[in-house]
XYZ file of C-alpha atoms in Angstrom:
632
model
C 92.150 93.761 59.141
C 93.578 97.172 59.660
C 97.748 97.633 59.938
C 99.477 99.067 63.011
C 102.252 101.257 61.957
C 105.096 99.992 63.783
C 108.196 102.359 64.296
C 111.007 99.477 65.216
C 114.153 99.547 62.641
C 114.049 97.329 59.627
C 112.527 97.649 56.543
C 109.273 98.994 56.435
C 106.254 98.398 53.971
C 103.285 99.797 55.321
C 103.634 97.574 58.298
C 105.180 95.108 56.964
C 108.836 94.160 57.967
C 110.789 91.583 55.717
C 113.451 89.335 56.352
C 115.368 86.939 54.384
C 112.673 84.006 54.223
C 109.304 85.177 56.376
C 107.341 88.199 56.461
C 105.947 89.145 59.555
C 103.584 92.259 60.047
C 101.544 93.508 63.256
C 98.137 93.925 62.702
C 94.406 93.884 64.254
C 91.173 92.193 64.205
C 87.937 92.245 65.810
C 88.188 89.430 68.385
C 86.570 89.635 72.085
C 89.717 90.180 73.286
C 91.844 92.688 71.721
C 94.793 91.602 70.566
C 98.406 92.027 68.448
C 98.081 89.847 66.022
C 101.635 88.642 64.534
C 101.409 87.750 60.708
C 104.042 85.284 59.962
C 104.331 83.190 56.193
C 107.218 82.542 53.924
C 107.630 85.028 50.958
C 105.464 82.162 48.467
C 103.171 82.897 51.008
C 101.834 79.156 50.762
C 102.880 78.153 54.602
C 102.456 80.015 58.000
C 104.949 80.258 60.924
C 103.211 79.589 64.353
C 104.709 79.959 67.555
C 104.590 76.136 69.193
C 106.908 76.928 71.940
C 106.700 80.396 74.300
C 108.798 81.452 76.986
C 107.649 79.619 80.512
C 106.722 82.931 81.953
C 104.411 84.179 78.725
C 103.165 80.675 78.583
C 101.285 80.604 82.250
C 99.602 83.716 81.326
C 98.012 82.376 77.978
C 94.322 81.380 77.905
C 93.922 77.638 78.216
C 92.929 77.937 75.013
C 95.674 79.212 73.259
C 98.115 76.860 75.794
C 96.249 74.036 74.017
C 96.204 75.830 70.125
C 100.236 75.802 70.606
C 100.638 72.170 71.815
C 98.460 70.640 68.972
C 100.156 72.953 66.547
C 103.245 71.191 67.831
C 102.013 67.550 68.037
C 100.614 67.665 64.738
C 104.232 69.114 63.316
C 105.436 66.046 64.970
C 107.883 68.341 67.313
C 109.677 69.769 64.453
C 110.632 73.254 64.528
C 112.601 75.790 63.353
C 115.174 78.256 65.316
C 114.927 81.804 63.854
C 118.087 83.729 64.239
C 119.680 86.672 62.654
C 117.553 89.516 61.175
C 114.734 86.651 61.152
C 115.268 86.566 65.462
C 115.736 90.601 65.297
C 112.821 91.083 63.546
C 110.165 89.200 65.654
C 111.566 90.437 68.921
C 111.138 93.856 67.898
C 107.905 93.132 66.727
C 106.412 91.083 69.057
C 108.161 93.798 72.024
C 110.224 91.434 73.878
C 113.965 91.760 75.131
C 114.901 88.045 75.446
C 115.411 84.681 73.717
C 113.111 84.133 70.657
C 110.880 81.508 71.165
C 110.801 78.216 68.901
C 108.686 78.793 65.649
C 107.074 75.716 63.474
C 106.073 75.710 59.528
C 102.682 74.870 60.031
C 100.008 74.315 56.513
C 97.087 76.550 56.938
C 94.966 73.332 57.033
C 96.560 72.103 60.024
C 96.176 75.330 61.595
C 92.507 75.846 61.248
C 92.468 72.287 62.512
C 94.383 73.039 65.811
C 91.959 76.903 65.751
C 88.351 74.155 65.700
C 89.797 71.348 68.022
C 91.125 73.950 70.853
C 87.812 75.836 70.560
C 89.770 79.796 70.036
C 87.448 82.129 70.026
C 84.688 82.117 66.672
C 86.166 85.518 65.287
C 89.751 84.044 64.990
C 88.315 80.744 62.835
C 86.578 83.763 60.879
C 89.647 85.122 60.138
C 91.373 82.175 59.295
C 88.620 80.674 56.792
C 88.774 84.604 55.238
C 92.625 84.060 54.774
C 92.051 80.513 53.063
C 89.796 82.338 50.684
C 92.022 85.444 49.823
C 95.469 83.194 49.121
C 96.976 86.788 48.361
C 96.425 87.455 52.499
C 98.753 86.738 54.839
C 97.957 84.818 58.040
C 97.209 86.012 61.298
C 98.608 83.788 64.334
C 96.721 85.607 67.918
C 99.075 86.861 70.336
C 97.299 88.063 73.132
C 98.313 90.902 75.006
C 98.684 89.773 78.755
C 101.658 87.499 77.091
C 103.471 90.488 77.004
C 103.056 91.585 80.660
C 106.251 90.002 81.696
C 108.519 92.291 79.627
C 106.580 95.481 79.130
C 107.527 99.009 80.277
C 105.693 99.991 83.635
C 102.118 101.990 82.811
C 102.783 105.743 82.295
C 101.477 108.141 83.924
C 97.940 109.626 83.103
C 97.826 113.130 81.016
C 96.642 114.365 84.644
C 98.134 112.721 87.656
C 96.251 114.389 90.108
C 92.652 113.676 91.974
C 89.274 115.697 90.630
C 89.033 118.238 92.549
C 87.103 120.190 94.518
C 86.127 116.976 97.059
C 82.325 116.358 97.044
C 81.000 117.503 100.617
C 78.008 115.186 100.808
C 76.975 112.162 98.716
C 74.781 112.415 95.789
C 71.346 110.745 95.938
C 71.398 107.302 94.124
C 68.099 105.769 93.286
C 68.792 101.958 92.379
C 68.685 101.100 88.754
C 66.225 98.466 87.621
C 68.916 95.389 87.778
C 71.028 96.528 90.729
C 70.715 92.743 91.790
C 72.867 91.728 88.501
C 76.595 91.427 88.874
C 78.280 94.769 88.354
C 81.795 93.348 88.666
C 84.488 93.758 86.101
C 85.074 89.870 86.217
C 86.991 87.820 83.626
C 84.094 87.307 81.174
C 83.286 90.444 80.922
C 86.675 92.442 81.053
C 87.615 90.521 77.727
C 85.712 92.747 75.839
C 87.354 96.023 76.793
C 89.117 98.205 74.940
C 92.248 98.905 77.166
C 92.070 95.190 78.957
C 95.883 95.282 78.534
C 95.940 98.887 80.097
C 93.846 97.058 83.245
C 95.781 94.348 83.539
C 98.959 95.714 83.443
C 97.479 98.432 85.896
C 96.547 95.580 88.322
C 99.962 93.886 87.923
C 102.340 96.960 89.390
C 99.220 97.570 91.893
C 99.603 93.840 92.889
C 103.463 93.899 92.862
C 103.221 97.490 95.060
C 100.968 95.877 97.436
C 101.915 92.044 97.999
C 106.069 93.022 97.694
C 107.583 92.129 101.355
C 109.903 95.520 100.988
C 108.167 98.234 99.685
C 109.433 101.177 101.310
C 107.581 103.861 99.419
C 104.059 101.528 100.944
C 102.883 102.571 104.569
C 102.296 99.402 106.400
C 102.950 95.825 105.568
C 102.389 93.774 102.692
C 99.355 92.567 101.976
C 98.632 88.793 102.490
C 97.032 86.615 99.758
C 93.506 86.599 101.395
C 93.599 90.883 101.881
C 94.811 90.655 98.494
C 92.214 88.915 96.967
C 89.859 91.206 98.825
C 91.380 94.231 97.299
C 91.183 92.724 93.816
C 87.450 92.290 94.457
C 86.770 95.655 95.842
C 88.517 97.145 92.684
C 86.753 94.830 89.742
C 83.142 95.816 91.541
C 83.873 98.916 91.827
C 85.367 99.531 87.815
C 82.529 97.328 86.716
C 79.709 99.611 88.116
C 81.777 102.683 86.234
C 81.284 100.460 83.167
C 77.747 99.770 83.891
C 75.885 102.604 85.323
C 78.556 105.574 84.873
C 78.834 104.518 81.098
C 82.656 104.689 81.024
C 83.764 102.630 78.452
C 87.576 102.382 79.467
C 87.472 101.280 82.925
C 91.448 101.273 84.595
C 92.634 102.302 87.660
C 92.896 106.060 87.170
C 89.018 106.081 87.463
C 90.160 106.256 91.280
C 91.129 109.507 91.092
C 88.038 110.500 90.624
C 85.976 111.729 93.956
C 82.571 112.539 92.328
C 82.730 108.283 91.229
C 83.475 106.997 94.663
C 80.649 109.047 96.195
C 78.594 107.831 93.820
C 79.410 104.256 94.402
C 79.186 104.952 98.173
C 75.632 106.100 97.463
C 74.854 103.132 95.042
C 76.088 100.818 98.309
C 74.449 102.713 100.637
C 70.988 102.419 98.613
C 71.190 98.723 98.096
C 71.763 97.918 101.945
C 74.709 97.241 102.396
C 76.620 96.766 105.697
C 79.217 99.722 106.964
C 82.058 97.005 107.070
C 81.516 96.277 103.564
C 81.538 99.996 102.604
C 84.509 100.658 104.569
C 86.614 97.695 103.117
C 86.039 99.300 99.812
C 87.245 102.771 101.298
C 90.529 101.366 102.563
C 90.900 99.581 99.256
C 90.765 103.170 97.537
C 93.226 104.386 99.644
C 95.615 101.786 98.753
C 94.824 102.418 95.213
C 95.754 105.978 95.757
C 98.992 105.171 97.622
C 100.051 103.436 94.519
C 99.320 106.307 92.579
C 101.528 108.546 94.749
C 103.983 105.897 94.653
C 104.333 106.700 90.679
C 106.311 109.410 89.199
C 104.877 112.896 89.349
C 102.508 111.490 92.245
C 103.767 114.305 94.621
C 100.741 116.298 93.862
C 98.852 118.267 96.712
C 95.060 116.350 95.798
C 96.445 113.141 97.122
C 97.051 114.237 100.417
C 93.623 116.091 100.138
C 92.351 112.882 98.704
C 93.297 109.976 101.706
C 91.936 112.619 104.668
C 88.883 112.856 102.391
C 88.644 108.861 102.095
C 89.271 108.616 105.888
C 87.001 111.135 106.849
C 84.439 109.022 104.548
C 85.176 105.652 106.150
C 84.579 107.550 109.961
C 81.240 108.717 108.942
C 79.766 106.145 107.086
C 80.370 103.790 110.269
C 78.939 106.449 112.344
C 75.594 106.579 110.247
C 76.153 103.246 109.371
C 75.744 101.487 112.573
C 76.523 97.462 112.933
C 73.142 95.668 113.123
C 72.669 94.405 116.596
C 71.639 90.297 116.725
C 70.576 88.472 119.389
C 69.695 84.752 119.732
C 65.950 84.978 120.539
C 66.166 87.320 117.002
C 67.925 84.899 114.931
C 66.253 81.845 116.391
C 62.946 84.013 114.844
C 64.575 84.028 111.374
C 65.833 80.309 111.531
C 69.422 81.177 111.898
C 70.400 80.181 115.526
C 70.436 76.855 116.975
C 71.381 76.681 121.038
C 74.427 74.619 122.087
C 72.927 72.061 123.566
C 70.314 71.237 120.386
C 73.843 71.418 118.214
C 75.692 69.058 119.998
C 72.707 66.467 120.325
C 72.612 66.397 116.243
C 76.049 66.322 115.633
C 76.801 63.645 117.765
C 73.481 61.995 116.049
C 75.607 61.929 113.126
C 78.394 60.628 114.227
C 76.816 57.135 115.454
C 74.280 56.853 112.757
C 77.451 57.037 110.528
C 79.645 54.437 112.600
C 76.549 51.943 112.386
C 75.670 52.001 108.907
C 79.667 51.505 108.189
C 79.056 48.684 110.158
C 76.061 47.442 108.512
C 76.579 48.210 105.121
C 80.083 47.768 104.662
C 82.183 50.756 102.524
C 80.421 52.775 100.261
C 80.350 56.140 98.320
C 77.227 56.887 100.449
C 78.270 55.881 103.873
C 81.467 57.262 103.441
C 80.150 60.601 102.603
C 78.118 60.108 105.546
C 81.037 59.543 107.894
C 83.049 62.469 106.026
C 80.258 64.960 106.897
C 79.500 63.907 110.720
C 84.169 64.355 111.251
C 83.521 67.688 109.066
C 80.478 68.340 111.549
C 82.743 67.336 114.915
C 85.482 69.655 114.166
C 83.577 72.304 112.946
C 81.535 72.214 116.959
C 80.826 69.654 119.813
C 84.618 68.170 120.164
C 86.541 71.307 120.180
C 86.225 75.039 120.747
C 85.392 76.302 117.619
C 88.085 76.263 115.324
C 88.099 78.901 112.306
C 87.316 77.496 109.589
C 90.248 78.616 107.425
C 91.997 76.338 109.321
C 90.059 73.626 108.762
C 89.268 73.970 105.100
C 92.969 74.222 104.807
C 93.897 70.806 107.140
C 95.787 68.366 105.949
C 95.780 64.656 106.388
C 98.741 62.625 107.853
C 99.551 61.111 104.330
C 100.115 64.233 102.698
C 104.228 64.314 102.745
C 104.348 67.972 100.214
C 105.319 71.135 101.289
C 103.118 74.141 102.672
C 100.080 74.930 100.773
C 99.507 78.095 102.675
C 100.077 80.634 99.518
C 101.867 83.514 102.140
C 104.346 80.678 103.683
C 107.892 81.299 102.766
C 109.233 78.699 105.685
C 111.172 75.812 104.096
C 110.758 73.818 106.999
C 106.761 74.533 107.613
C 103.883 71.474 107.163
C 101.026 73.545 107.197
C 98.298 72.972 109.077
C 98.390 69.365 109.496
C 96.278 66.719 111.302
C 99.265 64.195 112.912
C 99.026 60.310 114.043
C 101.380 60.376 116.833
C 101.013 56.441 117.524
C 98.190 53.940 116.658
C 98.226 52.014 120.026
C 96.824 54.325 121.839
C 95.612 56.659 119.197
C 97.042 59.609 119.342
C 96.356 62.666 116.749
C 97.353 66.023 117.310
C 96.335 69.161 115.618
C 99.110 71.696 114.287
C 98.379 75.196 113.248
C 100.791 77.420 112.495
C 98.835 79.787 109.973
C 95.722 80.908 111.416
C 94.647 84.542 111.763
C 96.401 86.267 114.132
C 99.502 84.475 113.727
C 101.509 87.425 113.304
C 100.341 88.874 116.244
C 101.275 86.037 118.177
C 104.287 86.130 117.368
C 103.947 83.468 114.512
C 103.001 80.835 117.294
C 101.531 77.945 116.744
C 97.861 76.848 118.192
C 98.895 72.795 118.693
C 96.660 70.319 120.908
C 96.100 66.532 120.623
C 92.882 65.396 119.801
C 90.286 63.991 122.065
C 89.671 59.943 121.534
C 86.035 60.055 120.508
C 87.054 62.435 118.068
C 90.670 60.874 116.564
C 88.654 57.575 116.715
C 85.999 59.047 113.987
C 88.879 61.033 112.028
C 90.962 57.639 111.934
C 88.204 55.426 110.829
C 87.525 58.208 108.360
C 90.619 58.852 106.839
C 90.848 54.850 106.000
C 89.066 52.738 103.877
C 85.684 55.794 103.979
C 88.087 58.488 102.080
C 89.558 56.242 99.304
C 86.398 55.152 98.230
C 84.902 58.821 97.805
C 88.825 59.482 96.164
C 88.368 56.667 93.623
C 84.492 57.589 93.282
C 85.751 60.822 92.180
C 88.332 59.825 89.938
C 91.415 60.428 92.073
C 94.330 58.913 92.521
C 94.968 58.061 96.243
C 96.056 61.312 98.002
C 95.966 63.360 95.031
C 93.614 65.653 97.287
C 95.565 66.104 100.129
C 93.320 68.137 102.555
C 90.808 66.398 105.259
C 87.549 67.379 104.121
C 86.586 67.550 100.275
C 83.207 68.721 98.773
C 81.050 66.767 96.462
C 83.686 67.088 93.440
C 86.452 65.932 95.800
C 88.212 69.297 95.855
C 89.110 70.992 99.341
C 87.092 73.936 100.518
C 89.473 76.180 99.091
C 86.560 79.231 98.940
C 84.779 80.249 102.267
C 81.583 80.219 100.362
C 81.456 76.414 99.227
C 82.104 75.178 103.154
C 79.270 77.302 104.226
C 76.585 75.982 101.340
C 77.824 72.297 102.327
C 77.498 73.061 106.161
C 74.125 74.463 105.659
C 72.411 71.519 103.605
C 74.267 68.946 106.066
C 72.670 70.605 108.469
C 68.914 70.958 107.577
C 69.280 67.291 106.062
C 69.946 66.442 109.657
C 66.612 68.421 111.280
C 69.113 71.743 112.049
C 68.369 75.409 110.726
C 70.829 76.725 107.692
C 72.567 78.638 110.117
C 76.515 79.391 108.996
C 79.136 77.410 110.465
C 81.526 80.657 111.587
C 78.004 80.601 113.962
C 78.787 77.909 115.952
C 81.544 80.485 117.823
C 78.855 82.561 118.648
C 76.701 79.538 119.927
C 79.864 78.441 122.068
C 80.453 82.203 123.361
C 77.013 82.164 124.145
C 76.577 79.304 126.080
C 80.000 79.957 128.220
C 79.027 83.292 129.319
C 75.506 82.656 130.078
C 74.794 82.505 133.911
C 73.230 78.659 133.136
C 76.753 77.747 131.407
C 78.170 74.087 132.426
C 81.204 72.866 133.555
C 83.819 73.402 130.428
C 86.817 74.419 129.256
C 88.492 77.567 130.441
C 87.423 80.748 128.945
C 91.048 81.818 127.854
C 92.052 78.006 127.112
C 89.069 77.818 124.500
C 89.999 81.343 123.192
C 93.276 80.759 122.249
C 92.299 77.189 120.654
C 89.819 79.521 118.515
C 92.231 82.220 117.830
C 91.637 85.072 119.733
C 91.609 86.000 122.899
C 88.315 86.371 125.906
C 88.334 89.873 125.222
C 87.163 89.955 121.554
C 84.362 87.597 123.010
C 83.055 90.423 124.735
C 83.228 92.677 121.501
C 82.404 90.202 118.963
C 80.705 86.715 119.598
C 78.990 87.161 122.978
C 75.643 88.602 121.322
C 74.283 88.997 124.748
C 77.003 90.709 126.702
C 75.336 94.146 127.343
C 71.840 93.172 127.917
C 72.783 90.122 130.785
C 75.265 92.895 132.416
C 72.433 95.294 132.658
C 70.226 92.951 134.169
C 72.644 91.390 136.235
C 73.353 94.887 137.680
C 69.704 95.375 138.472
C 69.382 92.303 139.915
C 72.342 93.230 142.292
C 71.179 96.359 143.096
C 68.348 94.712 145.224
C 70.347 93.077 147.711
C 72.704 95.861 147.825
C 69.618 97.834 148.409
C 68.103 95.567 151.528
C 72.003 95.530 152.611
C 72.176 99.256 153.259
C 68.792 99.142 154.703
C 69.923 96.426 157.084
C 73.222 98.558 158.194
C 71.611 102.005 158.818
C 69.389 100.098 160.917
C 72.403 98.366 163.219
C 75.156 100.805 163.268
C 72.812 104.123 163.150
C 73.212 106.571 166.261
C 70.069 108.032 168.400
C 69.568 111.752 166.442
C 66.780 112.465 169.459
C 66.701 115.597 171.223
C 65.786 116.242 174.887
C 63.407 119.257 175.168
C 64.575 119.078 178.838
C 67.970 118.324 178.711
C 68.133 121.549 176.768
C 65.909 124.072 178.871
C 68.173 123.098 181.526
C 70.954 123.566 180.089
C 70.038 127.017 179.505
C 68.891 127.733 182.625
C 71.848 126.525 184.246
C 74.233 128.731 182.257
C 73.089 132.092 185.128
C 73.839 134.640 182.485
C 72.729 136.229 178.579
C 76.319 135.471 177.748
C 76.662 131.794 178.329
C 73.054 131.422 177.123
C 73.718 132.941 174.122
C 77.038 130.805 173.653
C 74.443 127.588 174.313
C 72.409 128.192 171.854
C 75.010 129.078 169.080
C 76.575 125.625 169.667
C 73.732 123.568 169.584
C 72.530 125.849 166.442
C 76.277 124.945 164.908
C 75.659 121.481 165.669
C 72.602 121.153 163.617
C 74.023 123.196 161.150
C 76.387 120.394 160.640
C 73.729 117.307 160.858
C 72.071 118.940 158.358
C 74.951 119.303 156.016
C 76.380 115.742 156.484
């Protein structure tokens, strides 16, 4: 262990700071996650002082770990503690850096503390440290304090020695030949990030860059704040983007300010570019960096003249990479190759397979954990295609049933009043369900409005007999209480599809169980689009009734789902230009006038006219006149 010197008033011992009955002293070891480690004993130095209680804030940013070290530390002191005050309170505020309340502090044995250390699993270094303490009684003991406690109540970041972007701007992008494990994960994720030096620096970074960009005022930020999905985008962009610095750039202090670096973006450009990435994906990132650099300016001393140079060089980026960087063009007959596109009319046939193979082995075999899954995936199935027009699927991994009484579980709601999006029994006799969704994806465009319809009967018929007896059973099979999950649909852990990624995995086995292709279910929008604007489509809904139940309007069919919207226009023009063809053939035929000249009607013409003059004047008119045929 090596002392911090610490610079706050009181008395001073080579790091040490003494009060009337503890010692306390700031100092460091080599744990996986750096830390400041808060050395706490009476003056016989034969009992340690442990925190047991923490302020709520610091508290939901501890490792559940360390939440769990403090609450056996205080259930095996039987809830007694000790309020510090005085120089004792002075003293641990200043070192510990906080400007509030001291927490509650317990006499704990060093026995019972390497007790609570084994049983809450802390990392091994800290037991190391402890067991090195029991052997060296003239130690003091170490109690971990981990840094992102003090996130609430620090300072914000200072500046960097250099607030300004490298300079001069790369003009092209360097060549990047893939490394030998470019498929391993090169994000800075939480695993991994524990073992960096300036963690604290990072995560304090990404705390004001959070606050900058999620704030609902932030006047100094150009546009509006970021919602908690484009938020949790960002966060990704930046963590992959630090972690291949750490990885394949060999910086060893990854943080934010390796965005002002130009020469690193390119780079990471290039490493995208190599591994085959899409243009939207690359782009994401360069809007991400732009935000990034926004904070920066944002920051005192951010004025300088590179970050204006910086965002038009990030921009022009973005405009060239989608230029050279083309979308991938998919068809059906393409993806039907691959095993990846299944037509309407196949979809619907195995859907609704599912649905009465479901309702008779309910009947057959009564309620169980199997046939209620069964039933659970064929109403997942039905509102996912074949009922409705495709609904996204953030709304329906984020439905919730009728029983569910709590307030809005969309994280960006801030209505008191709102429900969510909720699945409704209107009356029993007739059922009657309806369908409310007031957070779907362009619900800010719209004007916040909400995309409301009741449910057809087939379908509330299967959701009712679902959400019965068929969901408590998988509820209590998976150890919940009743409604204690309070969305529709649940995976195989009883959890909602909170992550895009687990719906799709589940969609895909349900649907090669059943004889389908693992296509994706945000396909089955495409498959609709597809089938309505075909010239074969059937009778259906209307094309801007069924866009606005999916979210969008017909227009962004044409640009986005309808995969065959410039090839069947082509060919439907070609087509048409036949019969336009035999149509103008058929009217010059009718309407055109008799162009034949009279070899006689002209000779006597001129021989009627008796002199050179008028003959002359003949023949210039009828040479003006063909002068004019010819031009028309």
């Amino acid at each position: 262990m090596q002392a911090l010197p610490l610079t706050q008033s009181g008395i001073q011992q080579r790091g040490l700071m003494s009060s009337s009955e503890y010692t306390f002293k700031l100092v460091q070891v080599c744990l996986p996650e750096p830390s400041k480690l808060v050395v706490m004993c009476d003056k016989r130095k034969r009992q340690c002082v442990c925190l047991c209680q923490v302020y709520k804030s610091c508290l939901d940013g501890l490792l559940p770990n360390y939440q769990a070290f403090y609450r056996v530390c205080s259930r095996l002191t039987k809830h007694q503690s000790t309020l510090l005050s005085g120089q004792d309170k002075q003293l641990l505020v200043a070192l510990a850096g906080m400007d509030v309340s001291v927490p509650h502090v317990a006499v704990v044995s060093l026995a019972v503390c390497c007790r609570a250390l084994k049983l809450c699993k802390v990392p091994a270094a800290v037991l190391h440290a402890f067991d090195d303490i029991r052997l060296k009684p003239a130690s003091q003991v170490v109690l971990g304090l981990p840094e992102h406690i003090l996130a609430a109540h620090a300072q914000p970041s200072p500046n960097p020695v250099q607030l300004q972007m490298t300079t001069p701007f790369p003009v092209t992008l360097p060549e990047c030949a893939l490394p030998a494990d470019f498929k391993k994960q090169h994000g800075l994720l939480a695993k991994l990030h524990k073992h960096l030096v300036h963690r604290a620096v990072l995560a304090q970074h990404m705390g004001e860059f959070k606050s900058f960009s999620t704030s609902p005022f932030q006047l100094n930020r150009k546009g509006i704040a970021h919602s908690s999905r484009t938020w949790q985008n960002s966060e990704k962009h930046v963590y992959l983007f630090l972690g291949y610095c750490h990885h394949y750039q060999q910086v060893s202090q990854p943080t934010l300010q390796l965005f002002l670096s130009s020469p690193l973006i390119a780079q990471f450009v290039s490493f995208h570019i190599a591994a085959g990435h899409s243009q939207l994906y690359i782009r994401n990132f360069l809007s991400c960096a732009k935000c990034v650099l926004r904070w920066w300016q944002s920051k005192p001393g951010g004025n300088h003249p590179s970050f204006v140079a910086g965002l038009e060089w990030l921009q022009t980026l973005g405009l060239q990479v989608a230029d050279q960087l083309p979308r991938p063009s998919k068809d059906p007959k393409g993806l039907a190759d691959i095993g990846k596109w299944m037509c309407a009319a196949d979809l619907v046939h195995t859907i609704h397979g599912a649905e009465q193979q479901s309702q008779a082995q309910m009947q057959q075999q009564g309620v169980t954990v199997e046939t209620s899954r069964d039933m659970h995936d064929a109403a997942l199935a039905a509102m996912i295609f074949s009922h409705l027009p495709p609904v996204r699927l953030s709304c329906i991994r984020s439905l919730v049933g009728p029983a569910y009484l709590g307030p809005c579980l969309h994280p960006d709601c801030k209505e008191p009043s709102c429900e969510g999006n909720r699945l409704s029994i209107m009356s029993e006799s007739p059922l009657l369900m309806r369908i409310s969704l007031p957070h779907h994806k362009n619900a800010r465009k719209w004007g916040k409005a909400v995309i409301e319809f009741d449910v057809p009967s087939d379908l509330a018929q299967l959701l009712h007999t679902y959400l019965g007896a068929p969901r408590k059973a998988l509820l209590e099979h998976h150890l919940l209480i009743g409604d204690a999950c309070p969305y529709v649909f649940m995976d195989m852990h009883g959890r909602g599809f909170v992550a895009a990624a687990v719906l799709t995995l589940y969609w895909q086995k349900w649907l090669v169980s059943r004889g389908g292709v693992p296509m994706n279910p945000s396909m089955c929008r495409q498959v609709f689009v597809d089938e309505r604007q075909s010239d074969s489509a059937t009778a259906g809904p209307s094309n801007q009734g069924a866009a606005m139940v999916m979210g969008h309007s017909v227009k962004q069919w044409d640009k986005w789902y309808d995969m065959q919207y410039h090839p069947r226009l082509a060919q439907n023009a070609v087509d048409g230009m036949q019969s336009w063809r035999a149509a103008m053939l058929q009217s010059h035929t009718l309407a055109a006038p008799d162009l034949t000249l009279s070899t006689a009607l002209h000779c006597g013409h001129v021989l009627v006219s008796g002199s050179e003059e008028s003959q002359y004047q003949s023949c210039c008119s009828d040479s003006d006149s063909d002068i004019d045929i010819e031009l028309d």
